[in-house]
Coordinates of C-alpha atoms and ligand atoms in Angstrom, one line a residue:
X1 CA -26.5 22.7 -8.3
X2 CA -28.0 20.6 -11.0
X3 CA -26.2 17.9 -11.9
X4 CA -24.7 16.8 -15.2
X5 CA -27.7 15.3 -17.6
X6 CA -26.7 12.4 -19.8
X7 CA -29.1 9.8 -22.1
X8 CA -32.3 8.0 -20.7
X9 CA -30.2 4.6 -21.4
X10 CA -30.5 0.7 -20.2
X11 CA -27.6 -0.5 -18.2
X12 CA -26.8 -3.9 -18.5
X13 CA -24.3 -5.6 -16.2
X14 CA -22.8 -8.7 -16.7
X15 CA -21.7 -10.6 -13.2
X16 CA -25.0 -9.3 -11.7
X17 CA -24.8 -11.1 -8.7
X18 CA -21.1 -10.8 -8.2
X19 CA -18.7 -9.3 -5.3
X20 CA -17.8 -6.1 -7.3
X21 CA -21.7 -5.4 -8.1
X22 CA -22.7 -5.9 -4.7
X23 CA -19.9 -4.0 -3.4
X24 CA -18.9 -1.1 -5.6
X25 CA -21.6 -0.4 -8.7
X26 CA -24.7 -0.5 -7.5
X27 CA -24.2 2.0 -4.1
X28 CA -22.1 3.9 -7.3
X29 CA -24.9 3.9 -9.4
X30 CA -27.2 4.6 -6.5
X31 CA -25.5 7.5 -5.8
X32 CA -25.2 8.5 -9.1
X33 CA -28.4 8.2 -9.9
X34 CA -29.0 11.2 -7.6
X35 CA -27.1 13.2 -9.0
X36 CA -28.3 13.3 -12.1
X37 CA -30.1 16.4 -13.9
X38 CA -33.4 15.8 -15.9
X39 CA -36.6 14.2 -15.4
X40 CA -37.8 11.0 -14.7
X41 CA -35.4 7.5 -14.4
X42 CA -32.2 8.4 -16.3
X43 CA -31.3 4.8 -16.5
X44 CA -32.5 1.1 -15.8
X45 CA -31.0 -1.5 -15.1
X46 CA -30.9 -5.2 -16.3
X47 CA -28.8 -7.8 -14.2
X48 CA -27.6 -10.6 -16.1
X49 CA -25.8 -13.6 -14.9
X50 CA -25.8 -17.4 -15.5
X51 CA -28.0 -18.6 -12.5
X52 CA -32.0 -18.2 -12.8
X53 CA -34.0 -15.8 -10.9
X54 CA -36.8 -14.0 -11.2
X55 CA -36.8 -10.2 -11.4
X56 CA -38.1 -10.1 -7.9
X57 CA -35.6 -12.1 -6.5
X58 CA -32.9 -10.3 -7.9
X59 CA -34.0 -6.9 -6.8
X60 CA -34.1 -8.8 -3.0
X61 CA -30.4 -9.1 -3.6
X62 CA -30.1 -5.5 -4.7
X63 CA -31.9 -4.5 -2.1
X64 CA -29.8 -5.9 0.7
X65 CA -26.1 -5.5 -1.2
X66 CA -27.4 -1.5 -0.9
X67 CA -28.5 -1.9 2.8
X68 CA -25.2 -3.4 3.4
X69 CA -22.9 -0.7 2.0
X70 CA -25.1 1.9 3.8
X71 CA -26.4 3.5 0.5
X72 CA -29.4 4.2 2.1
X73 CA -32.1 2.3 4.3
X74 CA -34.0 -0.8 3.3
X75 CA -36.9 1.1 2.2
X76 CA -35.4 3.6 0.2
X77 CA -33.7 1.1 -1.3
X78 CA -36.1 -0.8 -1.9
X79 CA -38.0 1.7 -3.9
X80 CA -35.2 2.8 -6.0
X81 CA -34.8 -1.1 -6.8
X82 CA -38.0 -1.9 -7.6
X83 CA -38.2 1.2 -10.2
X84 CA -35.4 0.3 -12.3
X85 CA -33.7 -3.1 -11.6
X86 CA -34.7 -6.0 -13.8
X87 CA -32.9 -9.6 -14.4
X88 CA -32.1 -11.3 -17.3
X89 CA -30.9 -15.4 -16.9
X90 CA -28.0 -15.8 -19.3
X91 CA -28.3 -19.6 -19.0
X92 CA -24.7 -21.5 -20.5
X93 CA -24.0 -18.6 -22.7
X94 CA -25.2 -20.3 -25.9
X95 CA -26.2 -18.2 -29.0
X96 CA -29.8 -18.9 -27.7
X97 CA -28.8 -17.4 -24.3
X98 CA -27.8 -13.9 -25.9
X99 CA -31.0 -14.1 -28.6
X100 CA -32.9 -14.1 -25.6
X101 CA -31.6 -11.6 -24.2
X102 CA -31.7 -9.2 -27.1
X103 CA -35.3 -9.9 -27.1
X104 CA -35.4 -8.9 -23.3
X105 CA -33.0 -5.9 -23.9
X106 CA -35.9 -4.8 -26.2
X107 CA -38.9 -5.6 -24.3
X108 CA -37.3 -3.3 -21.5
X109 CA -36.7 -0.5 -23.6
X110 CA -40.2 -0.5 -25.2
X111 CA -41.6 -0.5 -21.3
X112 CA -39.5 2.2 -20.2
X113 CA -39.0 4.6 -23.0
X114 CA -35.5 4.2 -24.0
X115 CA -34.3 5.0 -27.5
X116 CA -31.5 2.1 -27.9
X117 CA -28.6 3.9 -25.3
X118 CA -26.8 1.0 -24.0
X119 CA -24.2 0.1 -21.5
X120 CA -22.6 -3.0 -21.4
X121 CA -21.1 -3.5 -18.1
X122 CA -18.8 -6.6 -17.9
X123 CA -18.4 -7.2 -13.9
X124 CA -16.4 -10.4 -15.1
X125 CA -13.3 -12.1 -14.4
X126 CA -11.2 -11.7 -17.2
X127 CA -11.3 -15.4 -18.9
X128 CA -15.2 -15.0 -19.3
X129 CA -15.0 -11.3 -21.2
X130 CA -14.5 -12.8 -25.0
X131 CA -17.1 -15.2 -25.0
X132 CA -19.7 -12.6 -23.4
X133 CA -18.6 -10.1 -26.2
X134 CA -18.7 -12.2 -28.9
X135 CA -21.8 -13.2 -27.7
X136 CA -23.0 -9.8 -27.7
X137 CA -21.7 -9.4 -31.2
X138 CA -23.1 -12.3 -32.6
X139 CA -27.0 -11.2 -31.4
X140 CA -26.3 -7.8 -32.7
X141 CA -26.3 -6.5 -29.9
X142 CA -23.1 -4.4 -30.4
X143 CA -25.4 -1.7 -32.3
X144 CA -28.6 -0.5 -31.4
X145 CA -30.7 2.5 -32.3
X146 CA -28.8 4.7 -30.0
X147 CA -25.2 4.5 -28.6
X148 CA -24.0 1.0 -27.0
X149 CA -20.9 1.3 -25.0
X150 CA -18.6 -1.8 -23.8
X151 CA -16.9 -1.3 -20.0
X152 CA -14.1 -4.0 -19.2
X153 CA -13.0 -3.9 -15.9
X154 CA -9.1 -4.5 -15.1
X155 CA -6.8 -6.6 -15.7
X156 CA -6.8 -5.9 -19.4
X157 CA -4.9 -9.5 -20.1
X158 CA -1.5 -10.5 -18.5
X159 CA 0.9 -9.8 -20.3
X160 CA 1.3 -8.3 -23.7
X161 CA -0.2 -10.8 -25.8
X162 CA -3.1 -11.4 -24.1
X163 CA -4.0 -8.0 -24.0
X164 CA -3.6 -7.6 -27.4
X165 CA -5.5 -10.9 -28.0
X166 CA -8.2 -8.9 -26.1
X167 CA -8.1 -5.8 -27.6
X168 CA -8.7 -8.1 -31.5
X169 CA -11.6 -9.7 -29.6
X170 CA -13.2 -6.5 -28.4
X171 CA -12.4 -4.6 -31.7
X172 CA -14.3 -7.5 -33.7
X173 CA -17.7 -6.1 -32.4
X174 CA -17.1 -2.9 -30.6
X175 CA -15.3 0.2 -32.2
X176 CA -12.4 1.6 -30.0
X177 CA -14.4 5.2 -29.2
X178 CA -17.0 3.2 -27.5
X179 CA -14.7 0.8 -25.7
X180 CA -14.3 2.0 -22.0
X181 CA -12.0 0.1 -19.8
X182 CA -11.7 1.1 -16.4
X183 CA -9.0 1.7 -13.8
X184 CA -10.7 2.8 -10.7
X185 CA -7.7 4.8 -9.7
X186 CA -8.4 7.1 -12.5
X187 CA -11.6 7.8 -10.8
X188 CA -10.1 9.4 -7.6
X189 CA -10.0 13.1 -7.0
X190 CA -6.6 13.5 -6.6
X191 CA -5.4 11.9 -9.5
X192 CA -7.4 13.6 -11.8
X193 CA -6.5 17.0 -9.5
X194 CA -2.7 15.9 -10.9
X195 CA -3.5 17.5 -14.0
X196 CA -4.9 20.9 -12.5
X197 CA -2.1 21.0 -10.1
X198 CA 0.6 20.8 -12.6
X199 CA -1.1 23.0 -15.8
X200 CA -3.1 25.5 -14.0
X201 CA -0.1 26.8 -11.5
X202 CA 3.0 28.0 -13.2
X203 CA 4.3 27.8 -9.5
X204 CA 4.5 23.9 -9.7
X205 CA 4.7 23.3 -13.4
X206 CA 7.6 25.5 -14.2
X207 CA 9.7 23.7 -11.8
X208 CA 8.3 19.7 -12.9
X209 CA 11.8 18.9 -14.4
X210 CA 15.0 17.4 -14.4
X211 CA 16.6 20.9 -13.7
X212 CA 14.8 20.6 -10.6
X213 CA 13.7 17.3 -9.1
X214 CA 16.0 14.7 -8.3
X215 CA 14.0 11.7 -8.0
X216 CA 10.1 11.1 -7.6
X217 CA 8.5 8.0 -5.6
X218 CA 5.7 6.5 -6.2
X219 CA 3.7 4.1 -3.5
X220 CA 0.5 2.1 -3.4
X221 CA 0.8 0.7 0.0
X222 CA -1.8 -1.7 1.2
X223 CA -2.3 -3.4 5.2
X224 CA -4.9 -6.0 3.9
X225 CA -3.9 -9.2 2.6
X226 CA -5.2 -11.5 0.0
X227 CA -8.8 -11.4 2.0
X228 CA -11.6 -13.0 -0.7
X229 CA -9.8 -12.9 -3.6
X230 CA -7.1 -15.5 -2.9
X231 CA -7.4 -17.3 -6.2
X232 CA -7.4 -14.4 -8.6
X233 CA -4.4 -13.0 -6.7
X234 CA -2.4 -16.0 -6.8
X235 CA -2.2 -16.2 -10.3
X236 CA -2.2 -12.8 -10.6
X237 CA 0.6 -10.9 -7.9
X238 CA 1.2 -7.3 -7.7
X239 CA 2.6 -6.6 -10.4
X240 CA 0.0 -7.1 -12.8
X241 CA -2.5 -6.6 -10.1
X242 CA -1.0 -2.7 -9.3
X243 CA 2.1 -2.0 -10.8
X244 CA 0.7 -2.3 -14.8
X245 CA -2.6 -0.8 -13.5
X246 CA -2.6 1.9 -11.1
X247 CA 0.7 2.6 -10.9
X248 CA 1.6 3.0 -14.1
X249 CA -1.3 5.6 -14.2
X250 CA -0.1 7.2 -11.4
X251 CA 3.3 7.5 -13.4
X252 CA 2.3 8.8 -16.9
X253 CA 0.0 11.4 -14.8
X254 CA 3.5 12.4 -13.1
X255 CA 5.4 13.0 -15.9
X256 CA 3.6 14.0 -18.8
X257 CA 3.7 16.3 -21.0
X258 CA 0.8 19.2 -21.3
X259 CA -1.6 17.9 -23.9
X260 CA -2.6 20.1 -26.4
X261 CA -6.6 20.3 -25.2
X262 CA -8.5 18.6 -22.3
X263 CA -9.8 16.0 -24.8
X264 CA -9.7 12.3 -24.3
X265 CA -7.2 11.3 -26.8
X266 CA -4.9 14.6 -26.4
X267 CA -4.4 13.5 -23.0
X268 CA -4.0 10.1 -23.7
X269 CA -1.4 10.5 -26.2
X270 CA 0.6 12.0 -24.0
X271 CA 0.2 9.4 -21.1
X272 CA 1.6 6.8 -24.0
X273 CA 4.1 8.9 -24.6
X274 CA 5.2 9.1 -21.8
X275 CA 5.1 4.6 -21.5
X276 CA 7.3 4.7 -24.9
X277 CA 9.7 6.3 -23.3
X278 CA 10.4 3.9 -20.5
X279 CA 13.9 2.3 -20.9
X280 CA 13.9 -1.2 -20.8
X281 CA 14.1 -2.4 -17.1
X282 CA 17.3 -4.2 -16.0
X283 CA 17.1 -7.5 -13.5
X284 CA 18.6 -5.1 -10.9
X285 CA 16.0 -2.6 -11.3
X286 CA 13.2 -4.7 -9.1
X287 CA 12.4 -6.5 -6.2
X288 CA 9.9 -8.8 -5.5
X289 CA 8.6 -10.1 -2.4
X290 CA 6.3 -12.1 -1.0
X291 CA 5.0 -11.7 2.9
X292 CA 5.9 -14.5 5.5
X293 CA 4.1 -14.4 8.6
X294 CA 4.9 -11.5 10.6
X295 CA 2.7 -9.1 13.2
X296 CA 0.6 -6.1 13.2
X297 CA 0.5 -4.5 16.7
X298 CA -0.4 -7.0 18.9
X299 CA -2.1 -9.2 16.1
X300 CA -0.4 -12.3 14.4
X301 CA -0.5 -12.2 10.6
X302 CA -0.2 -15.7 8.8
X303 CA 2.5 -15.7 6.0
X304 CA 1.0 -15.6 2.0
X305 CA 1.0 -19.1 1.7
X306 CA -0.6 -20.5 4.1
X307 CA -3.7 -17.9 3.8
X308 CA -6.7 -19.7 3.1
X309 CA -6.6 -20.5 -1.3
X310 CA -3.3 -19.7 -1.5
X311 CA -1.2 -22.6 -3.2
X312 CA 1.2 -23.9 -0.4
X313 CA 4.7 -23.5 -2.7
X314 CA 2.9 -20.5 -4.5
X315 CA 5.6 -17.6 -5.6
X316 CA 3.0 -15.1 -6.8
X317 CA 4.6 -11.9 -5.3
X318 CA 2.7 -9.4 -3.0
X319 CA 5.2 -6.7 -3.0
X320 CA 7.2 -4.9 -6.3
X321 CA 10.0 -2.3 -6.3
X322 CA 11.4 -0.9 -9.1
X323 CA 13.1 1.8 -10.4
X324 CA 12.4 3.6 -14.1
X325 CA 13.9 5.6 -16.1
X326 CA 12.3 7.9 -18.5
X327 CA 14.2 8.6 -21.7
X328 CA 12.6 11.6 -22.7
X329 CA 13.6 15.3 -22.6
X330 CA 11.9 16.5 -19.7
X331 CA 13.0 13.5 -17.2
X332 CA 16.2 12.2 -18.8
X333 CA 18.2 11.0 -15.4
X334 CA 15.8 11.3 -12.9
X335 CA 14.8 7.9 -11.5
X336 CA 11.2 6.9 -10.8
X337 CA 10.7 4.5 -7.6
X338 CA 7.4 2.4 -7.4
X339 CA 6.7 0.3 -4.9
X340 CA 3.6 -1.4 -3.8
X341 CA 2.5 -4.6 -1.3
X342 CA 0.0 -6.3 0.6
X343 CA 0.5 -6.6 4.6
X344 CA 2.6 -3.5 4.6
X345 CA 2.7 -1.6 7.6
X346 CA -0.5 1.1 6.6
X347 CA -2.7 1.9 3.9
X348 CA -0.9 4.6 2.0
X349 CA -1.2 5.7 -1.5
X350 CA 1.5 8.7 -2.6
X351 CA 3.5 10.3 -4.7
X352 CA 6.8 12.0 -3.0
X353 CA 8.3 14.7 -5.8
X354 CA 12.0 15.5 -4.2
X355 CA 13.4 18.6 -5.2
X356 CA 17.5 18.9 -5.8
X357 CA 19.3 20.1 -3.2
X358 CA 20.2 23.7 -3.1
X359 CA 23.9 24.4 -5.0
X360 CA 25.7 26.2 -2.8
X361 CA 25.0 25.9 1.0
X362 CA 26.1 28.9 3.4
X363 CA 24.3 28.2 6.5
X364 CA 25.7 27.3 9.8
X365 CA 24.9 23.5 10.5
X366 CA 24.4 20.3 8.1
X367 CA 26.5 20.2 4.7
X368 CA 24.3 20.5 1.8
X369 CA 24.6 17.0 1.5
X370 CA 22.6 16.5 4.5
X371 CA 19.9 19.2 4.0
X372 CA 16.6 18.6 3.4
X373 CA 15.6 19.1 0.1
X374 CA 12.6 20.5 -0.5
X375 CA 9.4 17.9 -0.8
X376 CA 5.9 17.9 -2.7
X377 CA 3.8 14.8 -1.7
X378 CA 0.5 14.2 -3.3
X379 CA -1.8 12.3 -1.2
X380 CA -4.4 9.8 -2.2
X381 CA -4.7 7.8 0.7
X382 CA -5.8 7.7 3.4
X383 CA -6.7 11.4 3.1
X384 CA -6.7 12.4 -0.5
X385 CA -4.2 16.1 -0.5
X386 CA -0.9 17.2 -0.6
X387 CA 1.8 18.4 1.6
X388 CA 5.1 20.5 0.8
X389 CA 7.8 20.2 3.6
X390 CA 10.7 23.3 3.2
X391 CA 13.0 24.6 5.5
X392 CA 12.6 27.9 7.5
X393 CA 14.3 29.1 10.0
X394 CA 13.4 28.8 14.0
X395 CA 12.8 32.2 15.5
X396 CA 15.8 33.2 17.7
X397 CA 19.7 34.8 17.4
X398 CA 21.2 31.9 15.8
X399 CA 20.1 30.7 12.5
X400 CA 18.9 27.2 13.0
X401 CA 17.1 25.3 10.6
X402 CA 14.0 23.3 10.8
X403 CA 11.6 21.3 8.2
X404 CA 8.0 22.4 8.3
X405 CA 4.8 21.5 6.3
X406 CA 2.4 23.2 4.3
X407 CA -1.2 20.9 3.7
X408 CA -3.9 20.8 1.8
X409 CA -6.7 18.3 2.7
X410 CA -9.6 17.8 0.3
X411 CA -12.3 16.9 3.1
X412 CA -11.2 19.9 5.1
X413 CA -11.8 22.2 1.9
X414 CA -14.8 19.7 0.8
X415 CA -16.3 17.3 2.9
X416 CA -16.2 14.0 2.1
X417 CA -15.2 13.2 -1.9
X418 CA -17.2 10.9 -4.1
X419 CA -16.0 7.8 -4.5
X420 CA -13.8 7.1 -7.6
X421 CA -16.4 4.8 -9.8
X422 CA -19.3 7.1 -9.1
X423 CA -16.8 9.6 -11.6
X424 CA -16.3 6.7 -13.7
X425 CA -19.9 5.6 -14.1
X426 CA -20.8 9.4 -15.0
X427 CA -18.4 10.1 -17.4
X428 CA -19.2 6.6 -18.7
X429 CA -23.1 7.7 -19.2
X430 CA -21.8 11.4 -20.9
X431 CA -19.4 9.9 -23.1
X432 CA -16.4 10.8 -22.1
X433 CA -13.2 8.9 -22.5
X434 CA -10.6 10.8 -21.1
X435 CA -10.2 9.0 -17.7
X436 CA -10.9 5.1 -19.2
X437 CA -7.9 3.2 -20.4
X438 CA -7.3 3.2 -23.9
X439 CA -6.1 0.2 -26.3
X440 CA -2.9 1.1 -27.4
X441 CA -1.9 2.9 -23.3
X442 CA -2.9 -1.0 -22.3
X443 CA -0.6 -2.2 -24.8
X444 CA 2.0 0.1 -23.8
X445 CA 2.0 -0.2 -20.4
X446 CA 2.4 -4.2 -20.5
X447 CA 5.1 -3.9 -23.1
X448 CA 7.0 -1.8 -20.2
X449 CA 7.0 -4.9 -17.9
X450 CA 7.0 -7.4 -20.7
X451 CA 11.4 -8.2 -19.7
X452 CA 10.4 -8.4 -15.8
X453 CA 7.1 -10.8 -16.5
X454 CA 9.7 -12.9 -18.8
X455 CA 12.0 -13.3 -17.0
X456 CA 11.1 -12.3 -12.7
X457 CA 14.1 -11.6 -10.6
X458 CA 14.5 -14.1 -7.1
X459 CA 11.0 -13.8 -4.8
X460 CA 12.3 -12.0 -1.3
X461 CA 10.5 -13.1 1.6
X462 CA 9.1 -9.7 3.9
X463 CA 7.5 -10.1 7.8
X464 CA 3.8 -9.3 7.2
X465 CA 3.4 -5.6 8.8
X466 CA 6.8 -4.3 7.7
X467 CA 7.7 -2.1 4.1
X468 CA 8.8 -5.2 2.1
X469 CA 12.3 -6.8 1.6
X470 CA 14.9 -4.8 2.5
X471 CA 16.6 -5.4 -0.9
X472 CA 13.8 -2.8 -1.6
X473 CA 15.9 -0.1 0.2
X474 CA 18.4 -1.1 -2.0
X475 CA 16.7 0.0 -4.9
X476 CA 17.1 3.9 -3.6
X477 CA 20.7 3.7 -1.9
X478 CA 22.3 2.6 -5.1
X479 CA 21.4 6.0 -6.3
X480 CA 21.9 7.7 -3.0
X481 CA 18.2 8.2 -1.9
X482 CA 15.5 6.3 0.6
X483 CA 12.5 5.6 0.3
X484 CA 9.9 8.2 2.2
X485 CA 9.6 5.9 5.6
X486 CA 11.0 3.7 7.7
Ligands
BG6_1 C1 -7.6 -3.3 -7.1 C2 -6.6 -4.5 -6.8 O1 -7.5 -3.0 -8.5 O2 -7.1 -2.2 -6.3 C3 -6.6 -4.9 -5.4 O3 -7.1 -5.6 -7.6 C4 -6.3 -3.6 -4.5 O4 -5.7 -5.9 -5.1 C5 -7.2 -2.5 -4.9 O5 -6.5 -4.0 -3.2 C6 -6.7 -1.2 -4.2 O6 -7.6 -0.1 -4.5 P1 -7.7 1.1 -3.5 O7 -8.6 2.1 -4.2 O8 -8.2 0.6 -2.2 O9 -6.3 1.6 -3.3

């Protein structure tokens, strides 16, 4: 089957020689590139980054970041390298710098054919994404011939005010429609199968509501622990690193409403809806933690701060529970729990839907109080899917109850999925906004943490390899629930 066709364009990447362009683009854009309808190169590419290099040398580095991902074997790779990848020096950054690199930009089209479609790909921490764009803006490079588009990678600022800072800085030079920021979780299968799932089966959809669900859950659960990233994280913690992120993602594709089309901003507007009508969270509504040392199977895992980077009094937190309300019609007193950590017992990404309890209970056995309600549970990790546990009853004379499971496994009906910036990157070239984060849902989803980032409760310490502190289960009993594990 062909695949989708988008613009001969030049993509540009900022942080060319960096972790996340070694790691994630380039075997994304390898793979993309594949797929892609329409004759010829669909796109080059031109590294940029401070240090000098010539083009060969770059494409060396290309070359072996593919070969180590297993995109495909050295020579392949270095084929594919050599008939696209270029590298630009960006020197100090100085006016110069980005004059230069116009001039490049331009030299690179004329070679290749292009008719001005650009991508600007910022694989940069966050404190060096003004100066790059105003530095983008100020060689006019923020208009070209064709379309130019700007990609930001997460976090989005730290708090409300930066974000909003960045969102003036970006807007300066780059109109909001061609703005994409990214959220890799976004990119994944089954969260973009949420929307299918709940508007194209009445079976599911007519039931998503307070009349029927007592209480969702929603958990990013994570084994690993700071690994390479130990100085980002530390001023960073979970909850801007995953709750404001991909959490809150996960959340406004839970519970909102059906947009009026399968357009980017109809669907937006209703995942900010959904933000606005967050009640404001209460001390008592979170827990943070942070791991001490602790075990996994026979293994010993060092406590946060004393992993390598890590300030040794740090109280950045690696674990968040909290509990949300939504004010709105549709969700008005069901609670949402979200919970994520580092050096938690598995990876495990979910979210548990719990049904109410049936009203009247006439079977022999448990009360209704201790029947099992019914359960929906949308996987995305490790196997992206979904399971719904109900009762039935065990064959026999006496009527005896028992929980079973219906599944559904995307690589048993698929094969293996695409990974979730290879979506990204494609609907990046075609245009399409729907699944990037948009300036005002960035906005909104910091203002919904602004009171906890103010003001964070006490820092709980958790065993490394267990789920967190157990003022996490908390959380849940007050309202007479538990979290889906142990
Ligand atoms: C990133 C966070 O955005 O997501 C990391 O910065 C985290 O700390 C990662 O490990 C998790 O992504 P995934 O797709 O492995 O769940």
């Amino acid at each position: 089957m062909a695949g989708p066709r988008v613009d001969r364009h030049l993509f540009v990447v900022f942080g060319a020689t960096g972790d996340l362009l070694r790691r994630k683009l380039l075997p994304a854009l390898y793979e993309v590139a594949g797929s892609l309808a329409g004759p010829g190169v669909p796109f080059q590419i031109l590294g940029v980054a401070r240090q000098a290099l010539s083009d060969e040398a770059y494409r060396q580095i290309c070359t072996e970041a593919l070969v180590a991902a297993g995109a495909a074997p050295r020579a392949a790779a270095r084929r594919w390298v050599a008939a696209r990848v270029r590298y630009c020096s960006l020197g100090a950054g100085a006016p110069a710098d980005f004059a230069r690199l116009a001039n490049r930009i331009e030299e690179v089209e004329k070679a290749a054919g292009l008719a001005g479609h650009r991508v600007f790909y910022l694989a940069l921490p966050a404190e060096a994404i003004p100066s790059v764009v105003a530095g983008l803006g100020g060689a006019g490079l923020a208009r070209s011939a064709g379309w130019s588009r700007l990609v930001v990678e997460k976090p989005f600022g730290t708090d409300l005010a930066s974000a909003e800072r960045l969102n003036r800085e970006l807007h300066r030079f780059f109109d909001e429609r061609s703005i994409y920021r990214i959220d890799h979780y976004l990119g994944k299968e089954t969260v973009q199968n949420l929307l299918v799932f709940r508007f194209a089966n009445m079976l599911f959809e007519s039931v998503w509501n307070r009349d029927r669900i007592s209480h969702v859950e929603i958990t990013v659960a994570e084994a690993l622990g700071v690994e390479e990233r130990a100085t980002y994280y530390d001023q960073s913690g979970a909850l801007r690193d995953m709750v404001q992120s991909h959490l809150t993602q996960l959340l406004t594709l839970t519970a909102m409403e059906v947009p009026a089309r399968l357009e980017a901003d109809a669907v937006r507007n209703e995942k900010v809806k959904v933000l606005a009508s967050v009640e404001p969270i209460r001390p008592d509504d979170v827990v943070r933690g942070q791991y001490a040392a602790g075990r996994a199977g026979r293994s010993r895992l060092r406590a946060y701060r004393n992993e390598p980077g890590i300030r040794r009094g740090s109280t950045t937190e690696t674990f968040v529970a909290l509990r949300l309300r939504l004010n709105n019609w549709r969700w008005q007193g069901v609670p949402f729990f979200l919970r994520t950590g580092k050096r938690l017992p598995e990876k495990r990404t979910e979210i548990v839907v719990h049904f109410r309890r049936p009203p009247v209970w006439f079977f022999p056995g448990p009360s209704v109080a201790d029947v099992v309600a019914n359960r929906l549970t949308i996987t995305l990790q490790p196997d992206e899917g979904f399971e719904i546990a109900f009762e039935l009853k065990r064959p026999g004379h006496a009527i005896t109850l028992e929980t079973h499971r219906l599944h559904f496994l995307y690589s048993e009906a698929f094969g293996p999925l695409a990974d979730a910036y290879q979506t990204l990157l494609v609907d990046l070239m075609r245009g399409d906004p729907t699944l990037f984060v948009r300036a005002d849902e960035v906005e909104a989803a910091w203002a919904v943490y602004a009171a906890v980032l103010a003001r964070p409760p006490p820092l709980r310490a958790y065993p490394a390899g267990t789920w967190g502190p157990p003022e996490a289960e908390r959380l849940a009993e007050e309202l007479g629930h538990h979290w889906s594990d142990g």
